[in-house]
Each structure stands twice: as C-alpha cells, then as structure tokens.
C-alpha positions as MATLAB code, in Angstrom:
seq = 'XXXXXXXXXXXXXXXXXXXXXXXXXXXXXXXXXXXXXXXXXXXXXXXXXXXXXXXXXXXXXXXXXXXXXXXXXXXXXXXXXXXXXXXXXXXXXXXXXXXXXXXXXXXXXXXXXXXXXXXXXXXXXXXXXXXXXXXXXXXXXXXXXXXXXXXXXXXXXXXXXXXXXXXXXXXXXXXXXXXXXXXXXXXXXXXXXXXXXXXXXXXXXXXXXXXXXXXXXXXXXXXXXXXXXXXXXXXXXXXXXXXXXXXXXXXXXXXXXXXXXXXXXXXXXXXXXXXXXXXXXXXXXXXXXXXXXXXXXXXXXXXXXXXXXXXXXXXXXXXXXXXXXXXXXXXXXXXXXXXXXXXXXXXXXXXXXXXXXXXXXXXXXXXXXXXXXXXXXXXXXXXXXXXXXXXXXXXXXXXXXXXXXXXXXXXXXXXXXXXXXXXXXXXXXXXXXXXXXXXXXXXXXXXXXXXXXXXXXXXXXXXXXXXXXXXXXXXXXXXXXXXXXXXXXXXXXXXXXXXX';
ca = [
     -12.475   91.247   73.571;
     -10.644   91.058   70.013;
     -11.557   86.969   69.612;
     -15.488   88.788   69.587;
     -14.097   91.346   66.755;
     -15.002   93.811   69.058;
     -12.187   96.717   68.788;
     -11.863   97.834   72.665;
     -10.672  101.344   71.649;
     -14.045  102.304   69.773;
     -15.750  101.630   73.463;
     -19.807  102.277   72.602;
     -19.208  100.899   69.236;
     -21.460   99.556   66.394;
     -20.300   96.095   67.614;
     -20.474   96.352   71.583;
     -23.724   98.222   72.689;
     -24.157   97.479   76.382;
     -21.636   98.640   79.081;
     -17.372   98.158   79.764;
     -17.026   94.779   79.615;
     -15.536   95.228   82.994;
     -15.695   97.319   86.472;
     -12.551   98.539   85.952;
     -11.920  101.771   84.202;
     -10.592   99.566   81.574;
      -9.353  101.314   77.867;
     -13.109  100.970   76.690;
     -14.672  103.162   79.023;
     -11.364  106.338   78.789;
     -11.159  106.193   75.276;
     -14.887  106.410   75.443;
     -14.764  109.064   77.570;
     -12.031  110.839   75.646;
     -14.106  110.266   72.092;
     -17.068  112.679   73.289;
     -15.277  115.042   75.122;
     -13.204  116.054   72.103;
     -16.616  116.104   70.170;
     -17.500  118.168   72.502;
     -15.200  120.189   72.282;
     -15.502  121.201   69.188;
     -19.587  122.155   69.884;
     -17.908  124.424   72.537;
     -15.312  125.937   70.082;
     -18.172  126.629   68.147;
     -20.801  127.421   70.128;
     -21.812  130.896   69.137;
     -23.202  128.917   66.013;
     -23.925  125.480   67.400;
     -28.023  125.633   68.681;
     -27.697  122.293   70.140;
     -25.430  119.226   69.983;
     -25.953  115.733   71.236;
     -23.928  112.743   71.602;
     -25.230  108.941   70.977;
     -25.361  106.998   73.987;
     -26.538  103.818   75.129;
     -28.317  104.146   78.188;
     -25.852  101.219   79.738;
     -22.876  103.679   79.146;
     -24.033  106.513   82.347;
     -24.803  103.986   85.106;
     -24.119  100.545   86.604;
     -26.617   98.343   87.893;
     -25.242   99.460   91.334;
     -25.945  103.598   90.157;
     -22.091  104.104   89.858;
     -20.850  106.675   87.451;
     -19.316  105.348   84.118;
     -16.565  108.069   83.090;
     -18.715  108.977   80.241;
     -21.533  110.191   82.381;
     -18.936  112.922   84.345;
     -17.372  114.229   80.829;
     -20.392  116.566   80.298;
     -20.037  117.406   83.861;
     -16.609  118.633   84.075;
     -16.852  120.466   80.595;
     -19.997  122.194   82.332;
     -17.982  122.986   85.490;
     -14.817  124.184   83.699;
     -16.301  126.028   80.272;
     -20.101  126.439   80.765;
     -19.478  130.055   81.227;
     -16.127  130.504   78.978;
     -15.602  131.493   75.175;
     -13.875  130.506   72.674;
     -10.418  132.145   71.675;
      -7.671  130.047   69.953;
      -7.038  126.927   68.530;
      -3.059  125.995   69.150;
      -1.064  122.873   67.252;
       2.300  123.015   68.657;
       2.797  119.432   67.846;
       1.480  117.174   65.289;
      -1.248  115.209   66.100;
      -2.034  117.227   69.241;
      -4.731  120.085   69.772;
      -5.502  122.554   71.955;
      -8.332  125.217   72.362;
      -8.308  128.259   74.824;
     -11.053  129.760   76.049;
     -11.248  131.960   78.018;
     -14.215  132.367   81.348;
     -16.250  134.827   82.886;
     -13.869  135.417   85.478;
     -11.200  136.024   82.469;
      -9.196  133.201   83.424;
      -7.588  131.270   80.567;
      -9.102  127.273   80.116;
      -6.861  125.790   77.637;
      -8.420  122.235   76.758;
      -5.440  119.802   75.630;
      -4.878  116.573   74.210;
      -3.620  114.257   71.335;
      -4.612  112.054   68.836;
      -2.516  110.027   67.692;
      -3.618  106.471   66.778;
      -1.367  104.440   68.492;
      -1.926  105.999   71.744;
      -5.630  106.073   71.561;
      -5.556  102.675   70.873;
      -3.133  101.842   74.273;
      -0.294  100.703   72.215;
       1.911  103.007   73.316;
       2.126  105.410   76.234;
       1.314  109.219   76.134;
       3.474  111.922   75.059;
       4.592  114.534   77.680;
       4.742  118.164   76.829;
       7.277  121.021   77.956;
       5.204  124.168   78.489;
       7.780  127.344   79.048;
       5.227  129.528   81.458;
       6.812  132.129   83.474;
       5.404  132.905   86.867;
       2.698  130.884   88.919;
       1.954  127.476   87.090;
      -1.998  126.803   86.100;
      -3.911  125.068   87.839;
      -4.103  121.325   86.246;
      -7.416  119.123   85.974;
      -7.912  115.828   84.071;
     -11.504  114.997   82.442;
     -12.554  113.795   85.776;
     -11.739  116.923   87.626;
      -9.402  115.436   89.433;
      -6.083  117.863   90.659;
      -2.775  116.804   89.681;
       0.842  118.153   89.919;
       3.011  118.552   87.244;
       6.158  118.636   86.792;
       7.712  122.239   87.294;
      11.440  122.678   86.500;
      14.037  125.156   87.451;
      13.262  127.739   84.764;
       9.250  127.555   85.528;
       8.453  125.245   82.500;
       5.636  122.552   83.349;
       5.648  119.094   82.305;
       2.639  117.738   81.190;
       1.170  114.307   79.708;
      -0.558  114.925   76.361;
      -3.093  111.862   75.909;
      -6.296  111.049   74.588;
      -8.201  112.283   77.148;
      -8.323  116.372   77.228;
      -6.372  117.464   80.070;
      -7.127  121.116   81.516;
      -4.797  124.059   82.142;
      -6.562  126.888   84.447;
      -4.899  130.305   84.731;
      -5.318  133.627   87.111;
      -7.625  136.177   85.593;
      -6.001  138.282   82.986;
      -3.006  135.981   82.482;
      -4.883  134.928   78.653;
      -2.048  136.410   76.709;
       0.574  134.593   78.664;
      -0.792  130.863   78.686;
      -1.223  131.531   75.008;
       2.729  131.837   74.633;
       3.369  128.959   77.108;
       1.188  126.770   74.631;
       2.473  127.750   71.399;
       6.079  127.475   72.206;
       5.502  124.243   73.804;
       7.509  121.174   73.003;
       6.339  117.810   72.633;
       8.860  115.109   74.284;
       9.525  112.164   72.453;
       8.306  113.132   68.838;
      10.642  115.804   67.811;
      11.154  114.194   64.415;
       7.451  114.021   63.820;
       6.883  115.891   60.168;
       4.956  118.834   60.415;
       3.676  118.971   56.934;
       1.623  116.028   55.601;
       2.129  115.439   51.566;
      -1.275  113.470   49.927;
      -1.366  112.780   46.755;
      -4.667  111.237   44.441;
      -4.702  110.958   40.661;
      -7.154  112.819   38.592;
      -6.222  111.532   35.212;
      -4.064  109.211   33.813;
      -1.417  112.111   33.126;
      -2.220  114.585   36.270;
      -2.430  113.858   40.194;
      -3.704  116.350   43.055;
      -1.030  116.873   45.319;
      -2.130  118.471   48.910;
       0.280  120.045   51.346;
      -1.639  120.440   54.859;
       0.360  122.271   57.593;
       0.025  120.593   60.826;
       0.769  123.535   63.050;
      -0.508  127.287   63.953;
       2.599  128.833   62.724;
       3.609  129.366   59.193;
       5.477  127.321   57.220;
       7.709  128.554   54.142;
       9.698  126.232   52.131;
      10.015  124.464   48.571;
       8.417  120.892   47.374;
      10.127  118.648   44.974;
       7.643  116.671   43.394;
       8.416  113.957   41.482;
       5.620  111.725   39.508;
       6.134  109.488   36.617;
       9.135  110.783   35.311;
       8.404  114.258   35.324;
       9.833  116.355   38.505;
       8.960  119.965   39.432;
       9.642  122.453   41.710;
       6.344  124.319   43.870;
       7.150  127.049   46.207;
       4.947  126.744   49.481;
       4.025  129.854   51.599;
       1.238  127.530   53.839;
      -0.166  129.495   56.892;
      -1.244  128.304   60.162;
      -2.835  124.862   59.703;
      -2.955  125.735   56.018;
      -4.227  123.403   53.207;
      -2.599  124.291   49.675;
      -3.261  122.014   46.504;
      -1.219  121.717   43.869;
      -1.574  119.382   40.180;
       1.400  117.732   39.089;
       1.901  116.334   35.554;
       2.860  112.931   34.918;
       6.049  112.396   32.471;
       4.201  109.447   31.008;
       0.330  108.846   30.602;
      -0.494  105.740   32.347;
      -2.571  103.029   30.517;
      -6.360  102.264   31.471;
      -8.502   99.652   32.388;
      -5.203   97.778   33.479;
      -3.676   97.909   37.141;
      -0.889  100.219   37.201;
       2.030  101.494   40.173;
       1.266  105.065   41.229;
       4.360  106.386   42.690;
       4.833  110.036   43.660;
       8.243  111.323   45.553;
       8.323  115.021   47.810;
      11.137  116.584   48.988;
      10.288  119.316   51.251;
      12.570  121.557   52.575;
      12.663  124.207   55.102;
      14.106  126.365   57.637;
      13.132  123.757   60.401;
      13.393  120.005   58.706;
      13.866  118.317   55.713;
      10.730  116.021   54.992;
      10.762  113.382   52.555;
       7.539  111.195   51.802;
       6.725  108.468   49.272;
       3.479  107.863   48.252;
       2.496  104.574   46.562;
       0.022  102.031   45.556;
      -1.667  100.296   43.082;
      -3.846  102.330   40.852;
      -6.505  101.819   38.080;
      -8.371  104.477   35.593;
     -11.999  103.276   35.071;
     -13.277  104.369   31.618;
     -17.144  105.564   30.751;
     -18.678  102.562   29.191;
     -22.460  101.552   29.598;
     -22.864   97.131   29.087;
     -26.173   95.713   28.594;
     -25.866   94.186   32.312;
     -27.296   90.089   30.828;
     -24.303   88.252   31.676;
     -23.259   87.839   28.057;
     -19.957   89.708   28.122;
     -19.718   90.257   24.503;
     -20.215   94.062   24.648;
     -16.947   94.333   26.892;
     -14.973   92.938   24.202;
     -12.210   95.682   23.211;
     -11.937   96.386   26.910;
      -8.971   94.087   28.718;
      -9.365   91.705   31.451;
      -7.260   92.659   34.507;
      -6.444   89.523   36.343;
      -6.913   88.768   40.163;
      -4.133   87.445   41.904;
      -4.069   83.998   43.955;
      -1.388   83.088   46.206;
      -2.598   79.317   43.903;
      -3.544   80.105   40.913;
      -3.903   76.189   40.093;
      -7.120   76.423   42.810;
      -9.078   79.449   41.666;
      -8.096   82.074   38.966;
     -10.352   85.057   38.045;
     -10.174   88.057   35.792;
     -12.417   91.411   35.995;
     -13.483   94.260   33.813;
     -14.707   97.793   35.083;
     -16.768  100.851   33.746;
     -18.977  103.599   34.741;
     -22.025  106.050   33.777;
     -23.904  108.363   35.160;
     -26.145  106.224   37.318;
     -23.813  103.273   37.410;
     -20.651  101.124   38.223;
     -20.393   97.966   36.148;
     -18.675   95.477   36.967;
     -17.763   91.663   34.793;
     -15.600   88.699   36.089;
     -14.878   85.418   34.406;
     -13.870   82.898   37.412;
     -12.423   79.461   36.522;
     -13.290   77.351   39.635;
     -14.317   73.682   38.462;
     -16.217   73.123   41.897;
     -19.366   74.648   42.113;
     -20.193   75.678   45.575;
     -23.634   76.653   45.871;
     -25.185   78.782   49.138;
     -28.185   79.716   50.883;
     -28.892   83.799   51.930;
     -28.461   82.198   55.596;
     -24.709   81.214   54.626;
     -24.414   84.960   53.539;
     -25.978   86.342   56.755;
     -23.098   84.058   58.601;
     -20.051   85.089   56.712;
     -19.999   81.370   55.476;
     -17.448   80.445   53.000;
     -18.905   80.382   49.809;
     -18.369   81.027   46.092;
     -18.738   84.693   45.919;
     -17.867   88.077   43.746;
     -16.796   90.723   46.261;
     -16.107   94.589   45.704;
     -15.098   97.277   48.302;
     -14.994  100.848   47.694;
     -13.194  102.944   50.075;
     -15.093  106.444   49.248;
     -12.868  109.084   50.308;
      -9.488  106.793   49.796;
      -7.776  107.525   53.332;
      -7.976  103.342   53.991;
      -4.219  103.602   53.417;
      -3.832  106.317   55.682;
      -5.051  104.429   58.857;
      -2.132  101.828   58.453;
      -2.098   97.991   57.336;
      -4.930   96.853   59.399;
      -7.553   99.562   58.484;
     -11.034   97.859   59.306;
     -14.262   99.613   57.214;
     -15.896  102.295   58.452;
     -18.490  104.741   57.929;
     -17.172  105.737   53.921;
     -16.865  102.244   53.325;
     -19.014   99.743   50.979;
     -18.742   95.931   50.564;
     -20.993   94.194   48.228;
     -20.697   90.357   47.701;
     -22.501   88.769   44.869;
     -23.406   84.462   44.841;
     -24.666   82.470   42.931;
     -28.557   81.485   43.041;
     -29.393   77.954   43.196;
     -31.422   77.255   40.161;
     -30.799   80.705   38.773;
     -29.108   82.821   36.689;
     -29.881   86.257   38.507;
     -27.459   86.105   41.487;
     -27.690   87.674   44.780;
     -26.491   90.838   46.286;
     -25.829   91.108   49.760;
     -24.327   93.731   51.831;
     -21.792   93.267   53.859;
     -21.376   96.709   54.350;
     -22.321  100.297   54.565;
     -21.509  104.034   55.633;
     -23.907  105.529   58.241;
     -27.393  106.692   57.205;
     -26.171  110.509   56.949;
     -23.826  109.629   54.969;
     -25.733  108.139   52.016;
     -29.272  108.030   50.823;
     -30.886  108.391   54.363;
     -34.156  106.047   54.816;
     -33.269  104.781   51.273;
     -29.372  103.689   52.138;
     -28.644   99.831   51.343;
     -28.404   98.279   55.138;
     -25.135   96.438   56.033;
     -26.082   92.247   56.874;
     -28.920   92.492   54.385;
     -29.495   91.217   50.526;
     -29.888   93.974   48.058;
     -33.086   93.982   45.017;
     -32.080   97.239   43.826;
     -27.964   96.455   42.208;
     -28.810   94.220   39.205;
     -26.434   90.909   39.197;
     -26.509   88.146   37.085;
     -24.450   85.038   37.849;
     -24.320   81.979   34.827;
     -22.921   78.633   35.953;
     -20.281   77.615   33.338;
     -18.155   74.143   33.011;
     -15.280   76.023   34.435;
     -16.681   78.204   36.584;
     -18.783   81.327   36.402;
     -19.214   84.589   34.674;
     -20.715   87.661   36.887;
     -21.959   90.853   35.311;
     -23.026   93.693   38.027;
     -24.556   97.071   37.616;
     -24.706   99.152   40.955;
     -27.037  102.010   40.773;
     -25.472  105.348   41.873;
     -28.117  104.965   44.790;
     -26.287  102.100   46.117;
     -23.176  104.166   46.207;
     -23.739  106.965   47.761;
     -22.445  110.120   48.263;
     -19.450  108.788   45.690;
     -19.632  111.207   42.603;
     -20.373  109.159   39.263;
     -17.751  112.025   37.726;
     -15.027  112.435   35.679;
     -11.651  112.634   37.894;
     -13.456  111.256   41.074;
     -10.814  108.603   42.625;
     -11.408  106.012   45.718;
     -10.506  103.285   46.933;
     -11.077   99.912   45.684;
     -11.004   96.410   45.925;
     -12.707   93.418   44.041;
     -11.828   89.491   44.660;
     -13.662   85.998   43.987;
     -13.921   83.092   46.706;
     -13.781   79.413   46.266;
     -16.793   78.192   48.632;
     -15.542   74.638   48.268;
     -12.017   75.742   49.675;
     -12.854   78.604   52.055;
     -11.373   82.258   52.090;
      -8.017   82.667   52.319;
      -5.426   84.673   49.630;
      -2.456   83.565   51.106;
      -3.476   79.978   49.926;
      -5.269   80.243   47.085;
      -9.038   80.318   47.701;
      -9.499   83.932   46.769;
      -8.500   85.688   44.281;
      -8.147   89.649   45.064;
      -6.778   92.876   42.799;
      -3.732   94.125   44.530;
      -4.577   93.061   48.354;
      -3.676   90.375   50.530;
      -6.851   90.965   52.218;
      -9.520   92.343   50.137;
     -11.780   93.674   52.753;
      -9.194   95.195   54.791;
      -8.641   98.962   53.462;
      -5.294   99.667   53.770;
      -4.432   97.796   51.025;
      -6.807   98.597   48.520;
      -6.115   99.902   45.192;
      -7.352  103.775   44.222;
      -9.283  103.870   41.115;
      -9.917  106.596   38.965;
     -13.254  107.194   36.516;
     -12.059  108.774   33.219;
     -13.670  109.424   30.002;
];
C-alpha cells in the first residue's frame, strides 16, 4: 500500500494499525512476524536478567474475524516450544549482517536460532541468502518460525545448505553434540556475499580540526590489520587488533581546520588491510560547525551580525531564495532565516495539520546521524525531529508545528512535543517584509530531547523554506533546502557540529 505511505515491511506500524491488508501471508504479516521474534530473541539471550519483556501489539494482529492465526500470534509459540526450557550459550556472526544465538536445552541438545538482517531482504527486494554449514555426522533437525520441518540441502561431504532470511530459522541437534554445531556455525559460509566487508569504518566530526573514527568488527573472530586514514589532508597510519564483534575508536586530525558557521565537504578515506580482504570506504557529506551564541530571539536580526549567512539552495533561485544562520546554548538551538519570496502565502493550523503547501521554515535533526546509513530514501524515525514554522495571519509571533517526533522513551516522556500537533513551548517569531520574511527560532533543549546541548555533539541536520504560493518541490524551485534534494528525507542531510 505505498500510494497510502504505508511502508509494507514495518507490518504493525505507526501508520497501519489494524490487520495484513490481505489473507495472504503477504510481506506485512512475515516481516512482522520476523520483527518480534528477533526481539525476542534477544529477551531469551538475556533472560537470566530480563524479569519480563513484552511486545506491542494490536489486538487485530493475533486473530481474524474468522479466529485464524496471524503468523505473529504462533512466534511466541514456537520460541516457547523450541527454547522455553533452553539457555543461552553463544552468539555467532559468521557473515555480516547475519546472527545467530545457541542455546542450548534441558535435554542438552543444541538450538541455534538463525537469521539475517540485511535491509534489502527484509524489505523483499531481493531474495535470501543461503548458507553452507560444514557439520560432520547426522544433520540437525531444521524448523522455520512456524515449526514447520524442512529439508535442506545436504552435500557429499555432509555440509547443509540453508536459507538465511529475515525470519529466524532453527537448527536442532542430538544431546551432547553443543560443541560440534558450534563449529558447523562459525565456519559457515554465506553464498552470494563473499565480498561483503567485514569491518564497518564510521566516521563523525568533533571539531573543526578532529573527527571520531569507529572501526566495528562484524564477526566473532578476530580481526588484525592496519587502517589508513586519510582526512583533510592529513593521513595516518592506526594499527587495529579488534576482537570478536569488537568496537575500537580512534580521533584523527584534520590537515586543515575547517571554517564555521559556513557549509563545508567532510571527506574521510580508509584503507584497511588484512590477512583476509582489502577494504576501502569513503565517507562523505556535507558538514557544518555550529558556534555558542545566545540572540535575543525578537526577530530583529541585528545581534547575528558578525555571524555569516549560509545560503539555501533552489533548483530556481529566481522563485524563492533564502539564507540561514545557526547557534546554540545550553538550553537552546537558535535558528534565523531571511527568505526573499515576493508572494505572501498565508495559512491556517488546519493547512499545517494537512501537509498543505504553504510558506513555511522547516528544520530536521537527525539525532544520532545514521540517516545516511539507511541509504537515499531514509524516511524519519524514532531519533528524528521536524519542526516547521508559518507565518501567523495578523501576527508577528509565528507558529510551530510538529511534524515530527522520536517515541515517548526516547525524549521527555509525558512532556515530549507530539508529532501532527502545534508547539507553545519553541519561541518563533515570523515578520512579513516587502520581499519576503525574516524568521528567528529558539528551541528549548526540552523540545530536543535526548540531543546533548554540548560541545563536540554532532547530528544530523537539515533546514529549508517553502513557497506556499508555488508548492514544495526543490527540484523546481519552490523550496529552498541546505545540502538536500529532499529536506525531510534523512539520507541526505547534512551533520552539524556545536563548537565553542
């Protein structure tokens, strides 16, 4: 059901409460299935410290209205069946991108619980990996998430073939044969994506002369090799001794300081070699340092004066043109636009609530910047903000609305700005000018939460002005974004940086 916006791989989602759209176990209802089983999971792995865990439901995801069984309602069934009496012993990653946990059950037979996640096959873009698993002897016994038998694959030499998907699949072993499924799993190979890199490079700046690189090994054997890191004219050479699924972080130093409050190229080149594979990863996009400055928020933008406007782009500049200015304290983002748009387009809170075009000041934050990591058409989710700021007829002190916000654990709890409503707490002022408007914005650290008002905090952000009088689209002209085609979508925003 994409022309609804509803995503069909999210299944129960924020947008789609009642049940599969269809009787057919359609992608909805497995990937649905396949979501809280791996939850799941995890409560099992950890279940010597986990008192209770529950998973949000609608009631229309267990039953039909004829009393048939939705796949959802079976998962806690079959994890029941096959681990209610088993404990945890090992977490394998043969592969990147897959997982898989062995227990082991009362009767001392192994249970290893496997699956991947990788993006493009949740979604049912692509079709499942298969994996080569070298046992020796009688085969496991082989159960999908609905308990259902099947037969592998078994070649000459005793190896099993099975697929790796979304959905956990379940390898049962004789008593006392723990040792040896362990050694079928970790030697494993995944068919299909050899060349997959088994050590993912991240970078973030933390100043305008230092960025945190972080080198996260993907699988439960070591890894041992060298990084060249290049950033900003400066290269250096970090040895890496990372241990099973092994996080190490590392600050590089920039050759050459990069200017503030101006939108500048972050580019930062590793060269990783090993034993097993070279990899090679460049990481870039637009960044901007944010410096501690506190405005008198009145819409008279004199007090910004020594700071520089940083222009946002228009795919027309001759239909709508706007420049925007930055800072931060410690209970506050500011934010100031000048936007030269000679129609005035004024709107009501009910052409807010619709998503009407309208003139508008927008701004996105991405809170922990991984937007980029999700690919080009990254939609918000639950570290995600989007404010949008109008014009009030007859006034000067603008609206806020949000459009929207991370989940209530995430932020301020009771006191967390809602997503679809207008906002009294973020102070905006909006003044009508001949050729346009000038904004001035102060969003209280409330409004923001959990980002840290800090020096050296980075996410992701993006800011852009609409033309109500000639709708909402970059690609011709009628908004005006920093460094994105599409301003609310982010995988293209810009990372920003608060600095002193």
């Amino acid at each position: 059901m994409l022309e609804y916006g509803i995503d069909p791989h999210q299944g129960n989602s924020s947008k789609w409460f009642g049940s599969p759209v269809s009787y057919d176990l359609g992608d909805a209802e497995r990937i649905a299935a396949a979501y809280y089983a791996r939850s799941w999971l995890v409560a099992l792995k950890y279940h010597k410290r986990v008192l209770t865990m529950s998973g949000h439901q609608n009631r229309f995801m267990f039953l039909d209205f004829d009393f048939t069984a939705y796949s959802l309602l079976k998962v806690s069934n079959t994890l029941g069946r096959l681990l209610g009496s088993a404990d945890f012993r090992e977490d394998i990653r043969f592969a990147p991108l897959v997982r898989c946990y062995l227990f082991e059950d009362d009767r001392h037979r192994p249970v290893a619980a496997l699956w991947s996640h990788i993006p493009d096959v949740d979604r049912g873009m692509k079709e499942a990996p298969s994996a080569v698993l070298p046992f020796t002897g009688d085969p496991p016994d082989v159960y999908t998430l609905m308990e259902n038998t099947i037969r592998p694959e078994t070649r000459a030499d005793g190896s099993v073939v099975v697929p790796v998907g979304p959905q956990p699949l379940f390898l049962v072993g004789k008593p006392g044969t723990l040792s040896t499924m362990s050694r079928a799993i970790r030697f494993a190979r995944l068919l299909g994506r050899e060349g997959a890199p088994t050590v993912a490079i991240s970078a973030l700046p933390l100043s305008a002369s230092e960025a945190e690189v972080t080198f996260k090994n993907l699988l439960s054997k070591p890894f041992s090799g060298v990084a060249s890191v290049s950033f900003a004219h400066a290269t250096e050479r970090i040895p890496l001794d990372l241990g099973p699924s092994a996080r190490l972080k590392r600050v590089a130093k920039a050759g050459t300081e990069f200017a503030c409050d101006r939108l500048e190229s972050f580019v930062l080149e590793a060269d990783l070699g090993s034993l097993d594979q070279p990899i090679k990863t460049t990481i870039s996009y637009p960044v901007l340092f944010i410096s501690r400055f506190a405005p008198a928020v009145d819409g008279d933008l004199g007090d910004w004066r020594d700071r520089p406007f940083i222009p946002l782009s228009s795919g027309k500049t001759d239909l709508l043109s706007a420049s925007i200015k930055l800072a931060w304290d410690d209970s506050h983002l500011f934010l100031a636009a000048t936007v030269n748009d000679a129609s005035a387009t004024a709107a009501s809170r009910q052409d807010a609530m619709e998503g009407k075009s309208r003139d508008m000041l927008g701004i996105c934050l991405d809170l922990l910047s991984n937007g980029r990591l999700k690919g080009d058409l990254a939609p918000f989710d639950d570290d995600n903000y989007c404010y949008e700021f109008m014009p009030s007829p007859g006034e000067e002190k603008g609206i806020a609305f949000c459009r929207h916000a991370p989940v209530t654990q995430a932020d301020s709890g009771k006191m967390a700005p809602r997503k679809g409503r207008f906002d009294g707490q973020i102070i905006a002022v909006c003044r009508r000018r001949a050729d346009g408007y000038v904004y001035e914005v102060a969003i209280p650290r409330a409004r923001l939460m959990p980002l840290r008002l800090a020096k050296g905090t980075a996410f992701g952000l993006s800011v852009a002005a609409g033309d109500g009088g000639a709708g909402d689209d970059t690609a011709t002209g009628k908004t005006a974004a920093l460094a994105a085609r599409d301003w609310r979508n982010p995988g293209e925003f810009a990372v920003a940086v608060f600095v002193e």
